[in-house]
Amino acid sequence: MSPVSTGTLDLQHRRCPEPGDDLSDYSVLPVPPMSIRFDQAAGTLSPAGPELTRRMSDLEGLFLDQNAWRTAVADGDPIVYSVVSSLVPEADRELPQSITTIQPGSTGGEFWMTKGHQHPNHQGEIYLGISGRGGLLMFDGTDTRWVDMTPGTIGYIPPGWAHRSVNVGGKPYSFLAVYPGGAGHDYGWVLEYGLGQRVWRQDDGVAFGGYFAEASS
Ligand code: 6PG
Ligand code: NI
């Protein structure tokens, strides 16, 4: 067996990535065995791959109260969430990982959340809560499920369940996702079918409501 944690060569004589390495050597297939540093406190993966930031303007058509959404876009277009990834690419049979951090907030009373998506090539996925207080909303087109996510909770998303993450606390909510690289991401599915329920801020708690209900004026 070729050493991977301390070794300098793997079976294909490619060096294992280390923090600070030039990423371009590793973001191509085949991916070598590697050690990935998961810094819980910082919410980072290292060596790091692509990173994306979603602002309010990227969440068009997702909050029920569209007027409140427009106002939030005009009023500084805040960052709602960011996603950092490891070097493992979204390729068939690979298992990429990412950390999503959703900022605390609400728009028109609806908690800040991810866009949500369906994996067109139905496969399972797991989330691990890292910090903050959130929830994992899942919808299979008929049934809706909610999993409270706190640090240490593993949320399991079975194949065929669209999913969205929601920050229901007053601090940033972060979680690690591990998902099949060939699963794909379909965001149009959520725009068409929704996610079963809305997650509203209510006093100091959480309230659920119908997804396509009319927004109260
Ligand atoms: C995935 C995971 C997860 C997700 C992010 C951002 O399949 O990659 O579910 O990493 O992509 O939490 O959420 P959206 O992809 O819905 O914007
Ligand atoms: Ni997913």
mmCIF file of C-alpha atoms and ligand atoms in Angstrom:
data_model
loop_
_atom_site.group_PDB
_atom_site.id
_atom_site.type_symbol
_atom_site.label_atom_id
_atom_site.label_comp_id
_atom_site.label_asym_id
_atom_site.label_seq_id
_atom_site.Cartn_x
_atom_site.Cartn_y
_atom_site.Cartn_z
ATOM 1 C CA MET A 1 0.000 0.000 0.000
ATOM 2 C CA SER A 2 1.256 3.435 -0.895
ATOM 3 C CA PRO A 3 1.312 5.934 1.977
ATOM 4 C CA VAL A 4 -1.186 8.771 1.552
ATOM 5 C CA SER A 5 -1.205 10.679 4.810
ATOM 6 C CA THR A 6 2.490 11.284 5.193
ATOM 7 C CA GLY A 7 3.813 9.969 1.916
ATOM 8 C CA THR A 8 5.122 11.944 -0.969
ATOM 9 C CA LEU A 9 4.006 9.657 -3.773
ATOM 10 C CA ASP A 10 0.821 7.814 -4.479
ATOM 11 C CA LEU A 11 0.420 4.820 -6.741
ATOM 12 C CA GLN A 12 0.428 7.022 -9.798
ATOM 13 C CA HIS A 13 3.460 8.923 -8.580
ATOM 14 C CA ARG A 14 1.512 12.095 -8.074
ATOM 15 C CA ARG A 15 2.255 13.943 -4.898
ATOM 16 C CA CYS A 16 -0.628 14.314 -2.444
ATOM 17 C CA PRO A 17 -1.899 17.886 -2.180
ATOM 18 C CA GLU A 18 -0.831 19.868 0.854
ATOM 19 C CA PRO A 19 -2.137 23.191 2.131
ATOM 20 C CA GLY A 20 -0.581 25.959 0.068
ATOM 21 C CA ASP A 21 0.037 23.794 -3.012
ATOM 22 C CA ASP A 22 -0.696 24.991 -6.515
ATOM 23 C CA LEU A 23 -4.257 23.783 -6.983
ATOM 24 C CA SER A 24 -4.156 23.394 -10.728
ATOM 25 C CA ASP A 25 -2.146 20.178 -10.389
ATOM 26 C CA TYR A 26 -4.952 18.466 -8.493
ATOM 27 C CA SER A 27 -8.248 19.711 -9.860
ATOM 28 C CA VAL A 28 -7.950 17.346 -12.805
ATOM 29 C CA LEU A 29 -8.744 13.645 -13.011
ATOM 30 C CA PRO A 30 -7.600 11.239 -11.813
ATOM 31 C CA VAL A 31 -7.684 12.663 -8.307
ATOM 32 C CA PRO A 32 -4.924 11.226 -6.131
ATOM 33 C CA PRO A 33 -5.579 9.958 -2.606
ATOM 34 C CA MET A 34 -5.278 12.962 -0.378
ATOM 35 C CA SER A 35 -5.693 14.409 3.062
ATOM 36 C CA ILE A 36 -8.150 17.300 3.333
ATOM 37 C CA ARG A 37 -7.946 19.560 6.330
ATOM 38 C CA PHE A 38 -11.379 20.358 7.751
ATOM 39 C CA ASP A 39 -11.132 23.415 9.997
ATOM 40 C CA GLN A 40 -14.393 23.488 11.906
ATOM 41 C CA ALA A 41 -13.822 26.809 13.613
ATOM 42 C CA ALA A 42 -12.855 28.610 10.415
ATOM 43 C CA GLY A 43 -15.331 26.736 8.204
ATOM 44 C CA THR A 44 -12.690 25.952 5.599
ATOM 45 C CA LEU A 45 -11.380 23.013 3.584
ATOM 46 C CA SER A 46 -7.733 22.947 2.648
ATOM 47 C CA PRO A 47 -6.302 22.617 0.060
ATOM 48 C CA ALA A 48 -9.219 24.676 -1.216
ATOM 49 C CA GLY A 49 -11.032 24.411 -4.510
ATOM 50 C CA PRO A 50 -13.626 26.720 -6.039
ATOM 51 C CA GLU A 51 -15.555 29.143 -3.847
ATOM 52 C CA LEU A 52 -18.828 30.807 -4.662
ATOM 53 C CA THR A 53 -20.835 33.607 -3.148
ATOM 54 C CA ARG A 54 -24.583 34.041 -3.514
ATOM 55 C CA ARG A 55 -25.960 37.504 -3.028
ATOM 56 C CA MET A 56 -29.604 38.433 -2.611
ATOM 57 C CA SER A 57 -29.845 39.202 -6.339
ATOM 58 C CA ASP A 58 -28.915 35.569 -7.085
ATOM 59 C CA LEU A 59 -32.054 34.376 -5.253
ATOM 60 C CA GLU A 60 -34.584 35.775 -7.709
ATOM 61 C CA GLY A 61 -38.024 34.173 -7.530
ATOM 62 C CA LEU A 62 -37.264 32.250 -4.336
ATOM 63 C CA PHE A 63 -38.584 34.381 -1.460
ATOM 64 C CA LEU A 64 -42.369 34.494 -1.344
ATOM 65 C CA ASP A 65 -42.439 38.259 -0.789
ATOM 66 C CA GLN A 66 -40.947 39.532 -4.041
ATOM 67 C CA ASN A 67 -41.273 43.186 -3.003
ATOM 68 C CA ALA A 68 -39.207 42.553 0.111
ATOM 69 C CA TRP A 69 -36.650 40.706 -2.053
ATOM 70 C CA ARG A 70 -36.421 43.683 -4.500
ATOM 71 C CA THR A 71 -35.967 46.069 -1.603
ATOM 72 C CA ALA A 72 -33.160 43.925 -0.163
ATOM 73 C CA VAL A 73 -31.413 43.810 -3.552
ATOM 74 C CA ALA A 74 -31.687 47.585 -3.909
ATOM 75 C CA ASP A 75 -30.600 48.049 -0.309
ATOM 76 C CA GLY A 76 -27.015 46.772 -0.685
ATOM 77 C CA ASP A 77 -27.612 43.343 -2.234
ATOM 78 C CA PRO A 78 -26.130 41.518 0.792
ATOM 79 C CA ILE A 79 -24.267 38.216 0.689
ATOM 80 C CA VAL A 80 -26.745 35.529 1.769
ATOM 81 C CA TYR A 81 -24.411 32.527 1.660
ATOM 82 C CA SER A 82 -21.063 31.272 0.445
ATOM 83 C CA VAL A 83 -19.785 27.813 -0.477
ATOM 84 C CA VAL A 84 -16.164 26.680 -0.269
ATOM 85 C CA SER A 85 -15.082 23.385 -1.779
ATOM 86 C CA SER A 86 -12.229 20.928 -1.609
ATOM 87 C CA LEU A 87 -10.259 20.016 -4.722
ATOM 88 C CA VAL A 88 -12.340 16.955 -5.506
ATOM 89 C CA PRO A 89 -14.163 17.880 -8.712
ATOM 90 C CA GLU A 90 -17.822 17.350 -9.556
ATOM 91 C CA ALA A 91 -17.130 14.334 -11.737
ATOM 92 C CA ASP A 92 -18.868 10.986 -11.956
ATOM 93 C CA ARG A 93 -17.943 8.535 -9.152
ATOM 94 C CA GLU A 94 -15.990 11.193 -7.203
ATOM 95 C CA LEU A 95 -17.217 12.403 -3.797
ATOM 96 C CA PRO A 96 -16.780 16.202 -3.651
ATOM 97 C CA GLN A 97 -17.162 18.079 -0.355
ATOM 98 C CA SER A 98 -18.145 21.658 0.389
ATOM 99 C CA ILE A 99 -18.900 23.908 3.339
ATOM 100 C CA THR A 100 -21.851 26.265 3.041
ATOM 101 C CA THR A 101 -22.191 29.237 5.377
ATOM 102 C CA ILE A 102 -25.550 31.012 5.441
ATOM 103 C CA GLN A 103 -25.664 34.439 7.059
ATOM 104 C CA PRO A 104 -28.408 35.178 9.607
ATOM 105 C CA GLY A 105 -31.324 37.210 8.343
ATOM 106 C CA SER A 106 -34.824 37.203 6.944
ATOM 107 C CA THR A 107 -36.533 38.796 3.954
ATOM 108 C CA GLY A 108 -40.236 39.520 4.195
ATOM 109 C CA GLY A 109 -40.214 37.355 7.345
ATOM 110 C CA GLU A 110 -38.713 34.326 5.553
ATOM 111 C CA PHE A 111 -35.401 33.072 6.908
ATOM 112 C CA TRP A 112 -32.339 33.346 4.693
ATOM 113 C CA MET A 113 -31.710 30.147 2.829
ATOM 114 C CA THR A 114 -29.945 28.486 -0.073
ATOM 115 C CA LYS A 115 -31.537 28.406 -3.511
ATOM 116 C CA GLY A 116 -32.200 24.704 -3.150
ATOM 117 C CA HIS A 117 -31.928 22.120 -5.889
ATOM 118 C CA GLN A 118 -32.734 18.642 -7.064
ATOM 119 C CA HIS A 119 -29.992 16.267 -8.170
ATOM 120 C CA PRO A 120 -31.143 15.179 -11.626
ATOM 121 C CA ASN A 121 -29.124 11.991 -11.486
ATOM 122 C CA HIS A 122 -30.780 10.887 -8.251
ATOM 123 C CA GLN A 123 -28.225 9.991 -5.595
ATOM 124 C CA GLY A 124 -27.991 10.463 -1.822
ATOM 125 C CA GLU A 125 -26.049 13.171 -0.027
ATOM 126 C CA ILE A 126 -25.050 13.898 3.586
ATOM 127 C CA TYR A 127 -24.749 17.130 5.527
ATOM 128 C CA LEU A 128 -22.922 17.577 8.834
ATOM 129 C CA GLY A 129 -23.836 20.590 10.982
ATOM 130 C CA ILE A 130 -20.711 22.553 11.989
ATOM 131 C CA SER A 131 -21.842 25.786 13.646
ATOM 132 C CA GLY A 132 -24.937 27.849 14.183
ATOM 133 C CA ARG A 133 -28.533 26.701 14.027
ATOM 134 C CA GLY A 134 -30.180 25.697 10.793
ATOM 135 C CA GLY A 135 -32.470 23.271 9.122
ATOM 136 C CA LEU A 136 -32.547 20.980 6.145
ATOM 137 C CA LEU A 137 -35.766 21.189 4.165
ATOM 138 C CA MET A 138 -36.461 18.294 1.778
ATOM 139 C CA PHE A 139 -39.238 17.742 -0.735
ATOM 140 C CA ASP A 140 -39.832 14.799 -3.071
ATOM 141 C CA GLY A 141 -42.664 16.420 -5.018
ATOM 142 C CA THR A 142 -45.291 15.168 -2.548
ATOM 143 C CA ASP A 143 -43.920 14.957 0.977
ATOM 144 C CA THR A 144 -41.905 17.518 2.912
ATOM 145 C CA ARG A 145 -39.365 16.793 5.641
ATOM 146 C CA TRP A 146 -37.463 19.070 8.001
ATOM 147 C CA VAL A 147 -34.312 18.113 9.904
ATOM 148 C CA ASP A 148 -33.063 20.448 12.646
ATOM 149 C CA MET A 149 -29.356 20.970 12.078
ATOM 150 C CA THR A 150 -27.058 21.794 14.983
ATOM 151 C CA PRO A 151 -23.326 21.108 15.304
ATOM 152 C CA GLY A 152 -22.804 17.354 15.102
ATOM 153 C CA THR A 153 -26.088 16.526 13.370
ATOM 154 C CA ILE A 154 -25.847 14.489 10.190
ATOM 155 C CA GLY A 155 -28.742 15.168 7.836
ATOM 156 C CA TYR A 156 -29.325 12.506 5.218
ATOM 157 C CA ILE A 157 -30.819 13.466 1.852
ATOM 158 C CA PRO A 158 -32.119 10.376 0.062
ATOM 159 C CA PRO A 159 -32.032 10.143 -3.731
ATOM 160 C CA GLY A 160 -34.878 12.110 -5.346
ATOM 161 C CA TRP A 161 -35.429 14.620 -2.531
ATOM 162 C CA ALA A 162 -34.863 18.272 -3.480
ATOM 163 C CA HIS A 163 -33.144 20.126 -0.644
ATOM 164 C CA ARG A 164 -32.643 23.597 0.753
ATOM 165 C CA SER A 165 -30.788 24.801 3.858
ATOM 166 C CA VAL A 166 -32.132 27.519 6.125
ATOM 167 C CA ASN A 167 -30.450 29.563 8.846
ATOM 168 C CA VAL A 168 -32.960 29.811 11.702
ATOM 169 C CA GLY A 169 -30.551 31.328 14.226
ATOM 170 C CA GLY A 170 -28.938 34.675 14.928
ATOM 171 C CA LYS A 171 -25.430 33.666 13.861
ATOM 172 C CA PRO A 172 -23.960 32.234 10.651
ATOM 173 C CA TYR A 173 -24.997 28.622 10.070
ATOM 174 C CA SER A 174 -22.340 26.332 8.512
ATOM 175 C CA PHE A 175 -22.467 22.731 7.392
ATOM 176 C CA LEU A 176 -20.330 20.281 5.481
ATOM 177 C CA ALA A 177 -21.855 18.563 2.440
ATOM 178 C CA VAL A 178 -20.553 15.362 0.847
ATOM 179 C CA TYR A 179 -22.249 14.455 -2.398
ATOM 180 C CA PRO A 180 -21.794 12.332 -5.517
ATOM 181 C CA GLY A 181 -19.874 14.275 -8.143
ATOM 182 C CA GLY A 182 -22.024 13.019 -11.006
ATOM 183 C CA ALA A 183 -25.359 13.961 -9.421
ATOM 184 C CA GLY A 184 -25.732 17.349 -11.176
ATOM 185 C CA HIS A 185 -27.682 20.355 -9.849
ATOM 186 C CA ASP A 186 -31.133 21.300 -11.125
ATOM 187 C CA TYR A 187 -32.230 24.702 -9.786
ATOM 188 C CA GLY A 188 -35.184 25.015 -12.181
ATOM 189 C CA TRP A 189 -36.908 22.094 -10.430
ATOM 190 C CA VAL A 190 -37.284 24.164 -7.263
ATOM 191 C CA LEU A 191 -38.613 27.191 -9.162
ATOM 192 C CA GLU A 192 -41.258 24.955 -10.712
ATOM 193 C CA TYR A 193 -42.248 22.625 -7.886
ATOM 194 C CA GLY A 194 -41.066 24.492 -4.791
ATOM 195 C CA LEU A 195 -39.797 22.889 -1.616
ATOM 196 C CA GLY A 196 -43.043 21.952 0.084
ATOM 197 C CA GLN A 197 -42.894 24.493 2.908
ATOM 198 C CA ARG A 198 -41.748 28.031 3.696
ATOM 199 C CA VAL A 199 -39.732 28.699 6.841
ATOM 200 C CA TRP A 200 -40.769 31.885 8.629
ATOM 201 C CA ARG A 201 -39.273 33.811 11.489
ATOM 202 C CA GLN A 202 -41.849 33.977 14.280
ATOM 203 C CA ASP A 203 -41.066 35.845 17.488
ATOM 204 C CA ASP A 204 -37.959 33.953 18.583
ATOM 205 C CA GLY A 205 -38.922 30.749 16.828
ATOM 206 C CA VAL A 206 -39.688 29.117 13.525
ATOM 207 C CA ALA A 207 -43.024 28.713 11.758
ATOM 208 C CA PHE A 208 -43.806 26.706 8.643
ATOM 209 C CA GLY A 209 -46.281 27.651 5.940
ATOM 210 C CA GLY A 210 -47.468 26.654 2.498
ATOM 211 C CA TYR A 211 -44.931 27.137 -0.282
ATOM 212 C CA PHE A 212 -47.039 28.824 -2.928
ATOM 213 C CA ALA A 213 -49.373 30.711 -0.572
ATOM 214 C CA GLU A 214 -50.073 34.340 -1.518
ATOM 215 C CA ALA A 215 -47.729 36.809 0.115
ATOM 216 C CA SER A 216 -49.511 38.973 2.660
ATOM 217 C CA SER A 217 -49.243 42.626 1.653
HETATM 218 C C1 6PG B 1 -24.624 20.112 -3.169
HETATM 219 C C2 6PG B 1 -24.963 20.430 -1.765
HETATM 220 C C3 6PG B 1 -24.510 21.794 -1.251
HETATM 221 C C4 6PG B 1 -25.230 22.987 -1.879
HETATM 222 C C5 6PG B 1 -24.919 24.294 -1.181
HETATM 223 C C6 6PG B 1 -25.530 25.529 -1.819
HETATM 224 O O1 6PG B 1 -25.343 19.319 -3.754
HETATM 225 O O2 6PG B 1 -23.618 20.595 -3.711
HETATM 226 O O3 6PG B 1 -26.309 20.250 -1.577
HETATM 227 O O4 6PG B 1 -23.126 21.947 -1.418
HETATM 228 O O5 6PG B 1 -24.935 23.076 -3.253
HETATM 229 O O6 6PG B 1 -25.398 24.220 0.150
HETATM 230 O O7 6PG B 1 -26.896 25.352 -2.067
HETATM 231 P P1 6PG B 1 -27.482 25.568 -3.520
HETATM 232 O O8 6PG B 1 -26.670 24.674 -4.425
HETATM 233 O O9 6PG B 1 -28.891 25.158 -3.452
HETATM 234 O O10 6PG B 1 -27.268 27.012 -3.885
HETATM 235 NI NI NI B 2 -27.254 18.769 -3.047
#
